[in-house]
Amino acid sequence: VQLVESGGGLVQPGGSLRLSCATSGFTFSMNWIHWVRQAPGKGLDWVSSIYTGDGETDSADSVKGRFTIYRDNTKNMVYLQMDSLKSEDTALYYCAKPTPYSKYDFAYWGQGTQVTVSS
């Protein structure tokens, strides 16, 4: 299993970024894929998830209405569109996959992509 994130960067408050998670090494459909972040000096913070089979999504209250998770099953990709970014969104963002038949038992992680929201 491989998960490779990209798309992070420096953006001003109120700006937008789109993160990408390229996946390989497993059957893309019928899996949960998550975005999890870690701010400097803090613990892991679950952001959003998508079931690649039917597209069911779920997001943390802190990002609802601002972040959108979606997938492209033809490319085995998961994306996180982040709009109206705030300074508190600054973090290292990881793509994560749980063990088979689980939703939150994260077993596989990418290397992360840094998002910095600052003026």
Coordinates of N, CA and C in Angstrom, one line a residue:
V1 N 0.9 -1.2 0.0 CA 0.0 0.0 0.0 C 0.9 1.2 0.0
Q2 N 0.6 2.1 -0.9 CA 1.3 3.4 -0.9 C 0.3 4.6 -1.0
L3 N 0.6 5.6 -0.2 CA -0.2 6.8 -0.2 C 0.7 8.0 -0.4
V4 N 0.5 8.8 -1.4 CA 1.4 9.9 -1.6 C 0.6 11.2 -1.7
E5 N 0.9 12.1 -0.8 CA 0.2 13.4 -0.7 C 0.9 14.4 -1.5
S6 N 0.2 15.4 -2.0 CA 0.8 16.5 -2.7 C -0.2 17.7 -2.6
G7 N 0.3 18.9 -3.0 CA -0.6 20.0 -3.1 C -0.5 21.0 -2.0
G8 N 0.2 20.8 -0.9 CA 0.4 21.7 0.2 C 1.1 22.9 -0.2
G9 N 1.1 23.9 0.7 CA 1.9 25.1 0.4 C 1.5 26.2 1.4
L10 N 1.9 27.4 1.0 CA 1.7 28.6 1.8 C 0.5 29.4 1.2
V11 N -0.5 29.7 2.0 CA -1.7 30.4 1.4 C -2.1 31.4 2.5
Q12 N -2.7 32.5 2.0 CA -3.2 33.5 2.9 C -4.5 33.1 3.5
P13 N -4.9 33.6 4.6 CA -6.2 33.4 5.2 C -7.3 33.7 4.2
G14 N -8.3 32.8 4.1 CA -9.4 33.0 3.2 C -9.1 32.4 1.8
G15 N -7.9 31.9 1.6 CA -7.5 31.3 0.4 C -7.9 29.9 0.3
S16 N -7.5 29.2 -0.8 CA -7.8 27.8 -1.1 C -6.6 27.0 -1.5
L17 N -6.7 25.7 -1.3 CA -5.7 24.8 -1.7 C -6.4 23.5 -2.0
R18 N -5.9 22.7 -2.9 CA -6.4 21.4 -3.1 C -5.3 20.4 -2.9
L19 N -5.5 19.5 -2.0 CA -4.6 18.4 -1.7 C -5.0 17.2 -2.5
S20 N -3.9 16.4 -2.9 CA -4.2 15.2 -3.6 C -3.5 14.0 -2.9
C21 N -4.1 12.9 -3.0 CA -3.6 11.6 -2.4 C -3.6 10.6 -3.5
A22 N -2.4 10.2 -4.0 CA -2.3 9.2 -5.0 C -2.1 7.9 -4.3
T23 N -2.9 6.9 -4.6 CA -2.9 5.6 -3.9 C -2.5 4.5 -4.9
S24 N -1.9 3.4 -4.3 CA -1.6 2.3 -5.1 C -1.4 1.1 -4.1
G25 N -1.4 -0.1 -4.7 CA -1.1 -1.3 -3.9 C -2.3 -1.9 -3.3
F26 N -3.5 -1.5 -3.6 CA -4.7 -2.1 -3.1 C -5.8 -1.8 -4.0
T27 N -6.9 -2.5 -3.9 CA -8.1 -2.3 -4.7 C -8.7 -1.0 -4.2
F28 N -8.7 0.0 -5.1 CA -9.1 1.4 -4.7 C -10.6 1.4 -4.2
S29 N -11.4 0.8 -5.0 CA -12.9 0.8 -4.6 C -13.1 0.0 -3.4
M30 N -14.2 0.3 -2.7 CA -14.6 -0.4 -1.5 C -13.6 -0.2 -0.3
N31 N -13.1 1.0 -0.2 CA -12.2 1.4 0.9 C -12.5 2.7 1.5
W32 N -12.3 2.9 2.7 CA -12.3 4.2 3.3 C -10.9 4.9 3.2
I33 N -10.9 6.1 2.8 CA -9.6 6.9 2.7 C -9.9 8.2 3.5
H34 N -8.9 8.6 4.4 CA -9.1 9.7 5.3 C -8.0 10.7 5.1
W35 N -8.4 11.9 5.5 CA -7.4 13.0 5.7 C -7.3 13.3 7.2
V36 N -6.1 13.3 7.7 CA -5.8 13.5 9.1 C -4.7 14.6 9.1
R37 N -4.8 15.5 10.1 CA -3.7 16.5 10.1 C -3.1 16.6 11.5
Q38 N -1.9 17.2 11.5 CA -1.3 17.4 12.8 C -0.6 18.8 12.8
A39 N -1.1 19.6 13.7 CA -0.6 21.0 13.8 C 0.7 20.9 14.7
P40 N 1.5 21.9 14.6 CA 2.8 21.9 15.3 C 2.5 21.8 16.8
G41 N 3.1 20.8 17.4 CA 3.0 20.6 18.9 C 1.7 20.0 19.3
K42 N 0.9 19.6 18.4 CA -0.4 19.0 18.8 C -0.5 17.6 18.3
G43 N -1.6 16.9 18.7 CA -1.8 15.5 18.3 C -2.5 15.4 16.9
L44 N -2.8 14.2 16.5 CA -3.5 14.0 15.3 C -4.9 14.4 15.3
D45 N -5.4 15.0 14.3 CA -6.8 15.6 14.2 C -7.4 15.1 12.9
W46 N -8.4 14.2 13.1 CA -9.1 13.7 11.9 C -9.9 14.8 11.2
V47 N -9.8 14.9 9.9 CA -10.4 16.0 9.1 C -11.6 15.5 8.3
S48 N -11.4 14.5 7.5 CA -12.5 14.1 6.6 C -12.2 12.7 6.1
S49 N -13.3 12.0 5.6 CA -13.1 10.7 5.1 C -14.1 10.5 3.9
I50 N -13.8 9.5 3.1 CA -14.6 9.1 2.0 C -14.6 7.6 1.8
Y51 N -15.7 7.0 1.5 CA -15.8 5.6 1.1 C -15.8 5.6 -0.4
T52 N -14.7 5.0 -1.0 CA -14.5 5.1 -2.4 C -15.5 4.3 -3.2
G53 N -16.3 3.4 -2.5 CA -17.3 2.7 -3.2 C -18.4 3.5 -3.7
D54 N -19.2 4.1 -2.7 CA -20.3 4.8 -3.0 C -20.2 6.3 -2.8
G55 N -19.0 6.8 -2.4 CA -18.7 8.2 -2.3 C -19.2 8.8 -1.0
E56 N -19.7 8.0 0.0 CA -20.1 8.5 1.3 C -19.0 9.3 1.9
T57 N -19.3 10.5 2.4 CA -18.3 11.3 3.1 C -18.7 11.7 4.5
D58 N -17.7 12.1 5.2 CA -17.9 12.6 6.6 C -16.7 13.6 6.9
S59 N -17.0 14.6 7.7 CA -16.0 15.6 8.0 C -16.2 16.1 9.4
A60 N -15.1 16.6 9.9 CA -15.1 17.2 11.2 C -15.9 18.5 11.2
D61 N -16.5 18.8 12.3 CA -17.3 20.0 12.4 C -16.4 21.3 12.1
S62 N -15.1 21.2 12.4 CA -14.3 22.4 12.2 C -14.0 22.7 10.8
V63 N -14.3 21.7 9.9 CA -14.0 22.0 8.4 C -15.3 21.9 7.6
K64 N -16.4 21.5 8.2 CA -17.7 21.4 7.4 C -18.0 22.7 6.8
G65 N -18.4 22.7 5.5 CA -18.7 23.9 4.8 C -17.6 24.6 4.2
R66 N -16.3 24.2 4.5 CA -15.1 24.8 4.0 C -14.3 23.8 3.2
F67 N -14.2 22.5 3.6 CA -13.4 21.5 3.0 C -14.4 20.5 2.3
T68 N -13.9 20.0 1.2 CA -14.7 19.0 0.4 C -13.8 17.9 0.0
I69 N -14.1 16.7 0.4 CA -13.4 15.5 0.0 C -14.1 14.8 -1.1
Y70 N -13.3 14.3 -2.1 CA -13.9 13.6 -3.2 C -12.9 12.7 -3.8
R71 N -13.3 11.8 -4.7 CA -12.4 10.8 -5.3 C -12.6 10.7 -6.8
D72 N -11.5 10.2 -7.4 CA -11.6 9.8 -8.8 C -11.2 8.4 -8.9
N73 N -12.2 7.5 -9.1 CA -11.9 6.1 -9.1 C -11.2 5.7 -10.3
T74 N -11.2 6.5 -11.4 CA -10.4 6.1 -12.6 C -8.9 6.3 -12.4
K75 N -8.6 7.2 -11.5 CA -7.2 7.5 -11.2 C -6.7 7.0 -9.9
N76 N -7.5 6.4 -9.1 CA -7.2 6.0 -7.7 C -6.7 7.1 -6.9
M77 N -7.4 8.2 -7.0 CA -7.0 9.5 -6.3 C -8.1 9.9 -5.4
V78 N -7.7 10.5 -4.3 CA -8.6 11.2 -3.3 C -8.1 12.6 -3.2
Y79 N -9.0 13.5 -3.1 CA -8.7 15.0 -3.1 C -9.3 15.6 -1.8
L80 N -8.7 16.7 -1.4 CA -9.3 17.5 -0.3 C -9.3 18.9 -0.8
Q81 N -10.4 19.5 -1.2 CA -10.5 20.9 -1.6 C -10.7 21.7 -0.3
M82 N -9.8 22.6 -0.1 CA -9.9 23.4 1.1 C -10.1 24.9 0.8
D83 N -11.2 25.4 1.2 CA -11.6 26.8 0.9 C -11.7 27.5 2.2
S84 N -11.7 28.9 2.1 CA -11.8 29.7 3.3 C -10.9 29.3 4.4
L85 N -9.6 29.1 4.0 CA -8.7 28.6 5.0 C -8.4 29.6 6.1
K86 N -8.1 29.1 7.3 CA -7.9 29.8 8.5 C -6.5 29.5 9.0
S87 N -6.0 30.3 9.8 CA -4.6 30.1 10.4 C -4.6 28.8 11.2
E88 N -5.7 28.5 11.8 CA -5.8 27.2 12.6 C -5.8 26.0 11.7
D89 N -5.9 26.1 10.4 CA -5.8 25.0 9.5 C -4.3 24.6 9.2
T90 N -3.4 25.4 9.7 CA -2.0 25.1 9.5 C -1.6 23.8 10.1
A91 N -1.1 22.9 9.3 CA -0.8 21.6 9.8 C -0.1 20.8 8.7
L92 N 0.4 19.6 9.1 CA 0.9 18.6 8.2 C -0.3 17.7 7.9
Y93 N -0.7 17.6 6.7 CA -1.9 16.8 6.3 C -1.5 15.5 5.7
Y94 N -2.1 14.4 6.3 CA -1.8 13.1 5.9 C -3.0 12.4 5.3
C95 N -2.7 11.6 4.3 CA -3.7 10.7 3.8 C -3.5 9.4 4.5
A96 N -4.6 8.7 4.9 CA -4.5 7.5 5.7 C -5.6 6.5 5.3
K97 N -5.2 5.2 5.4 CA -6.1 4.2 5.0 C -6.2 3.2 6.2
P98 N -7.4 2.8 6.6 CA -7.5 1.9 7.7 C -7.3 0.4 7.2
T99 N -7.2 -0.5 8.2 CA -7.2 -1.9 7.9 C -8.4 -2.3 7.2
P100 N -8.4 -3.4 6.5 CA -9.6 -3.9 5.8 C -10.8 -4.1 6.8
Y101 N -11.9 -3.8 6.4 CA -13.2 -4.0 7.1 C -13.3 -3.0 8.3
S102 N -12.4 -2.1 8.4 CA -12.5 -1.1 9.5 C -12.6 0.3 8.9
K103 N -13.1 1.3 9.7 CA -13.1 2.6 9.2 C -12.1 3.6 9.8
Y104 N -11.8 3.4 11.1 CA -10.9 4.3 11.7 C -9.6 3.7 12.3
D105 N -9.4 2.4 12.0 CA -8.2 1.7 12.5 C -7.1 2.0 11.4
F106 N -6.5 3.1 11.5 CA -5.5 3.5 10.5 C -4.3 2.7 10.5
A107 N -4.0 2.1 9.3 CA -2.8 1.2 9.2 C -1.8 1.7 8.3
Y108 N -2.2 2.6 7.3 CA -1.3 3.1 6.3 C -1.4 4.6 6.2
W109 N -0.2 5.2 6.1 CA -0.1 6.6 6.1 C 0.8 7.1 5.0
G110 N 0.6 8.2 4.4 CA 1.5 8.9 3.5 C 2.5 9.6 4.3
Q111 N 3.4 10.4 3.6 CA 4.5 11.1 4.2 C 4.0 12.5 4.7
G112 N 2.8 12.9 4.2 CA 2.3 14.2 4.6 C 2.6 15.3 3.7
T113 N 1.8 16.3 3.6 CA 2.1 17.5 2.9 C 1.7 18.7 3.8
Q114 N 2.6 19.7 3.8 CA 2.5 20.8 4.7 C 1.6 21.9 4.2
V115 N 0.6 22.3 5.0 CA -0.2 23.5 4.7 C 0.0 24.5 5.7
T116 N 0.4 25.7 5.2 CA 0.6 26.9 6.1 C -0.3 28.0 5.7
V117 N -1.1 28.4 6.6 CA -2.1 29.6 6.3 C -1.6 30.8 7.1
S118 N -1.1 31.7 6.4 CA -0.5 32.9 7.1 C -0.5 34.1 6.1
S119 N -0.6 35.3 6.7 CA -0.5 36.5 5.9 C 0.9 37.0 5.9

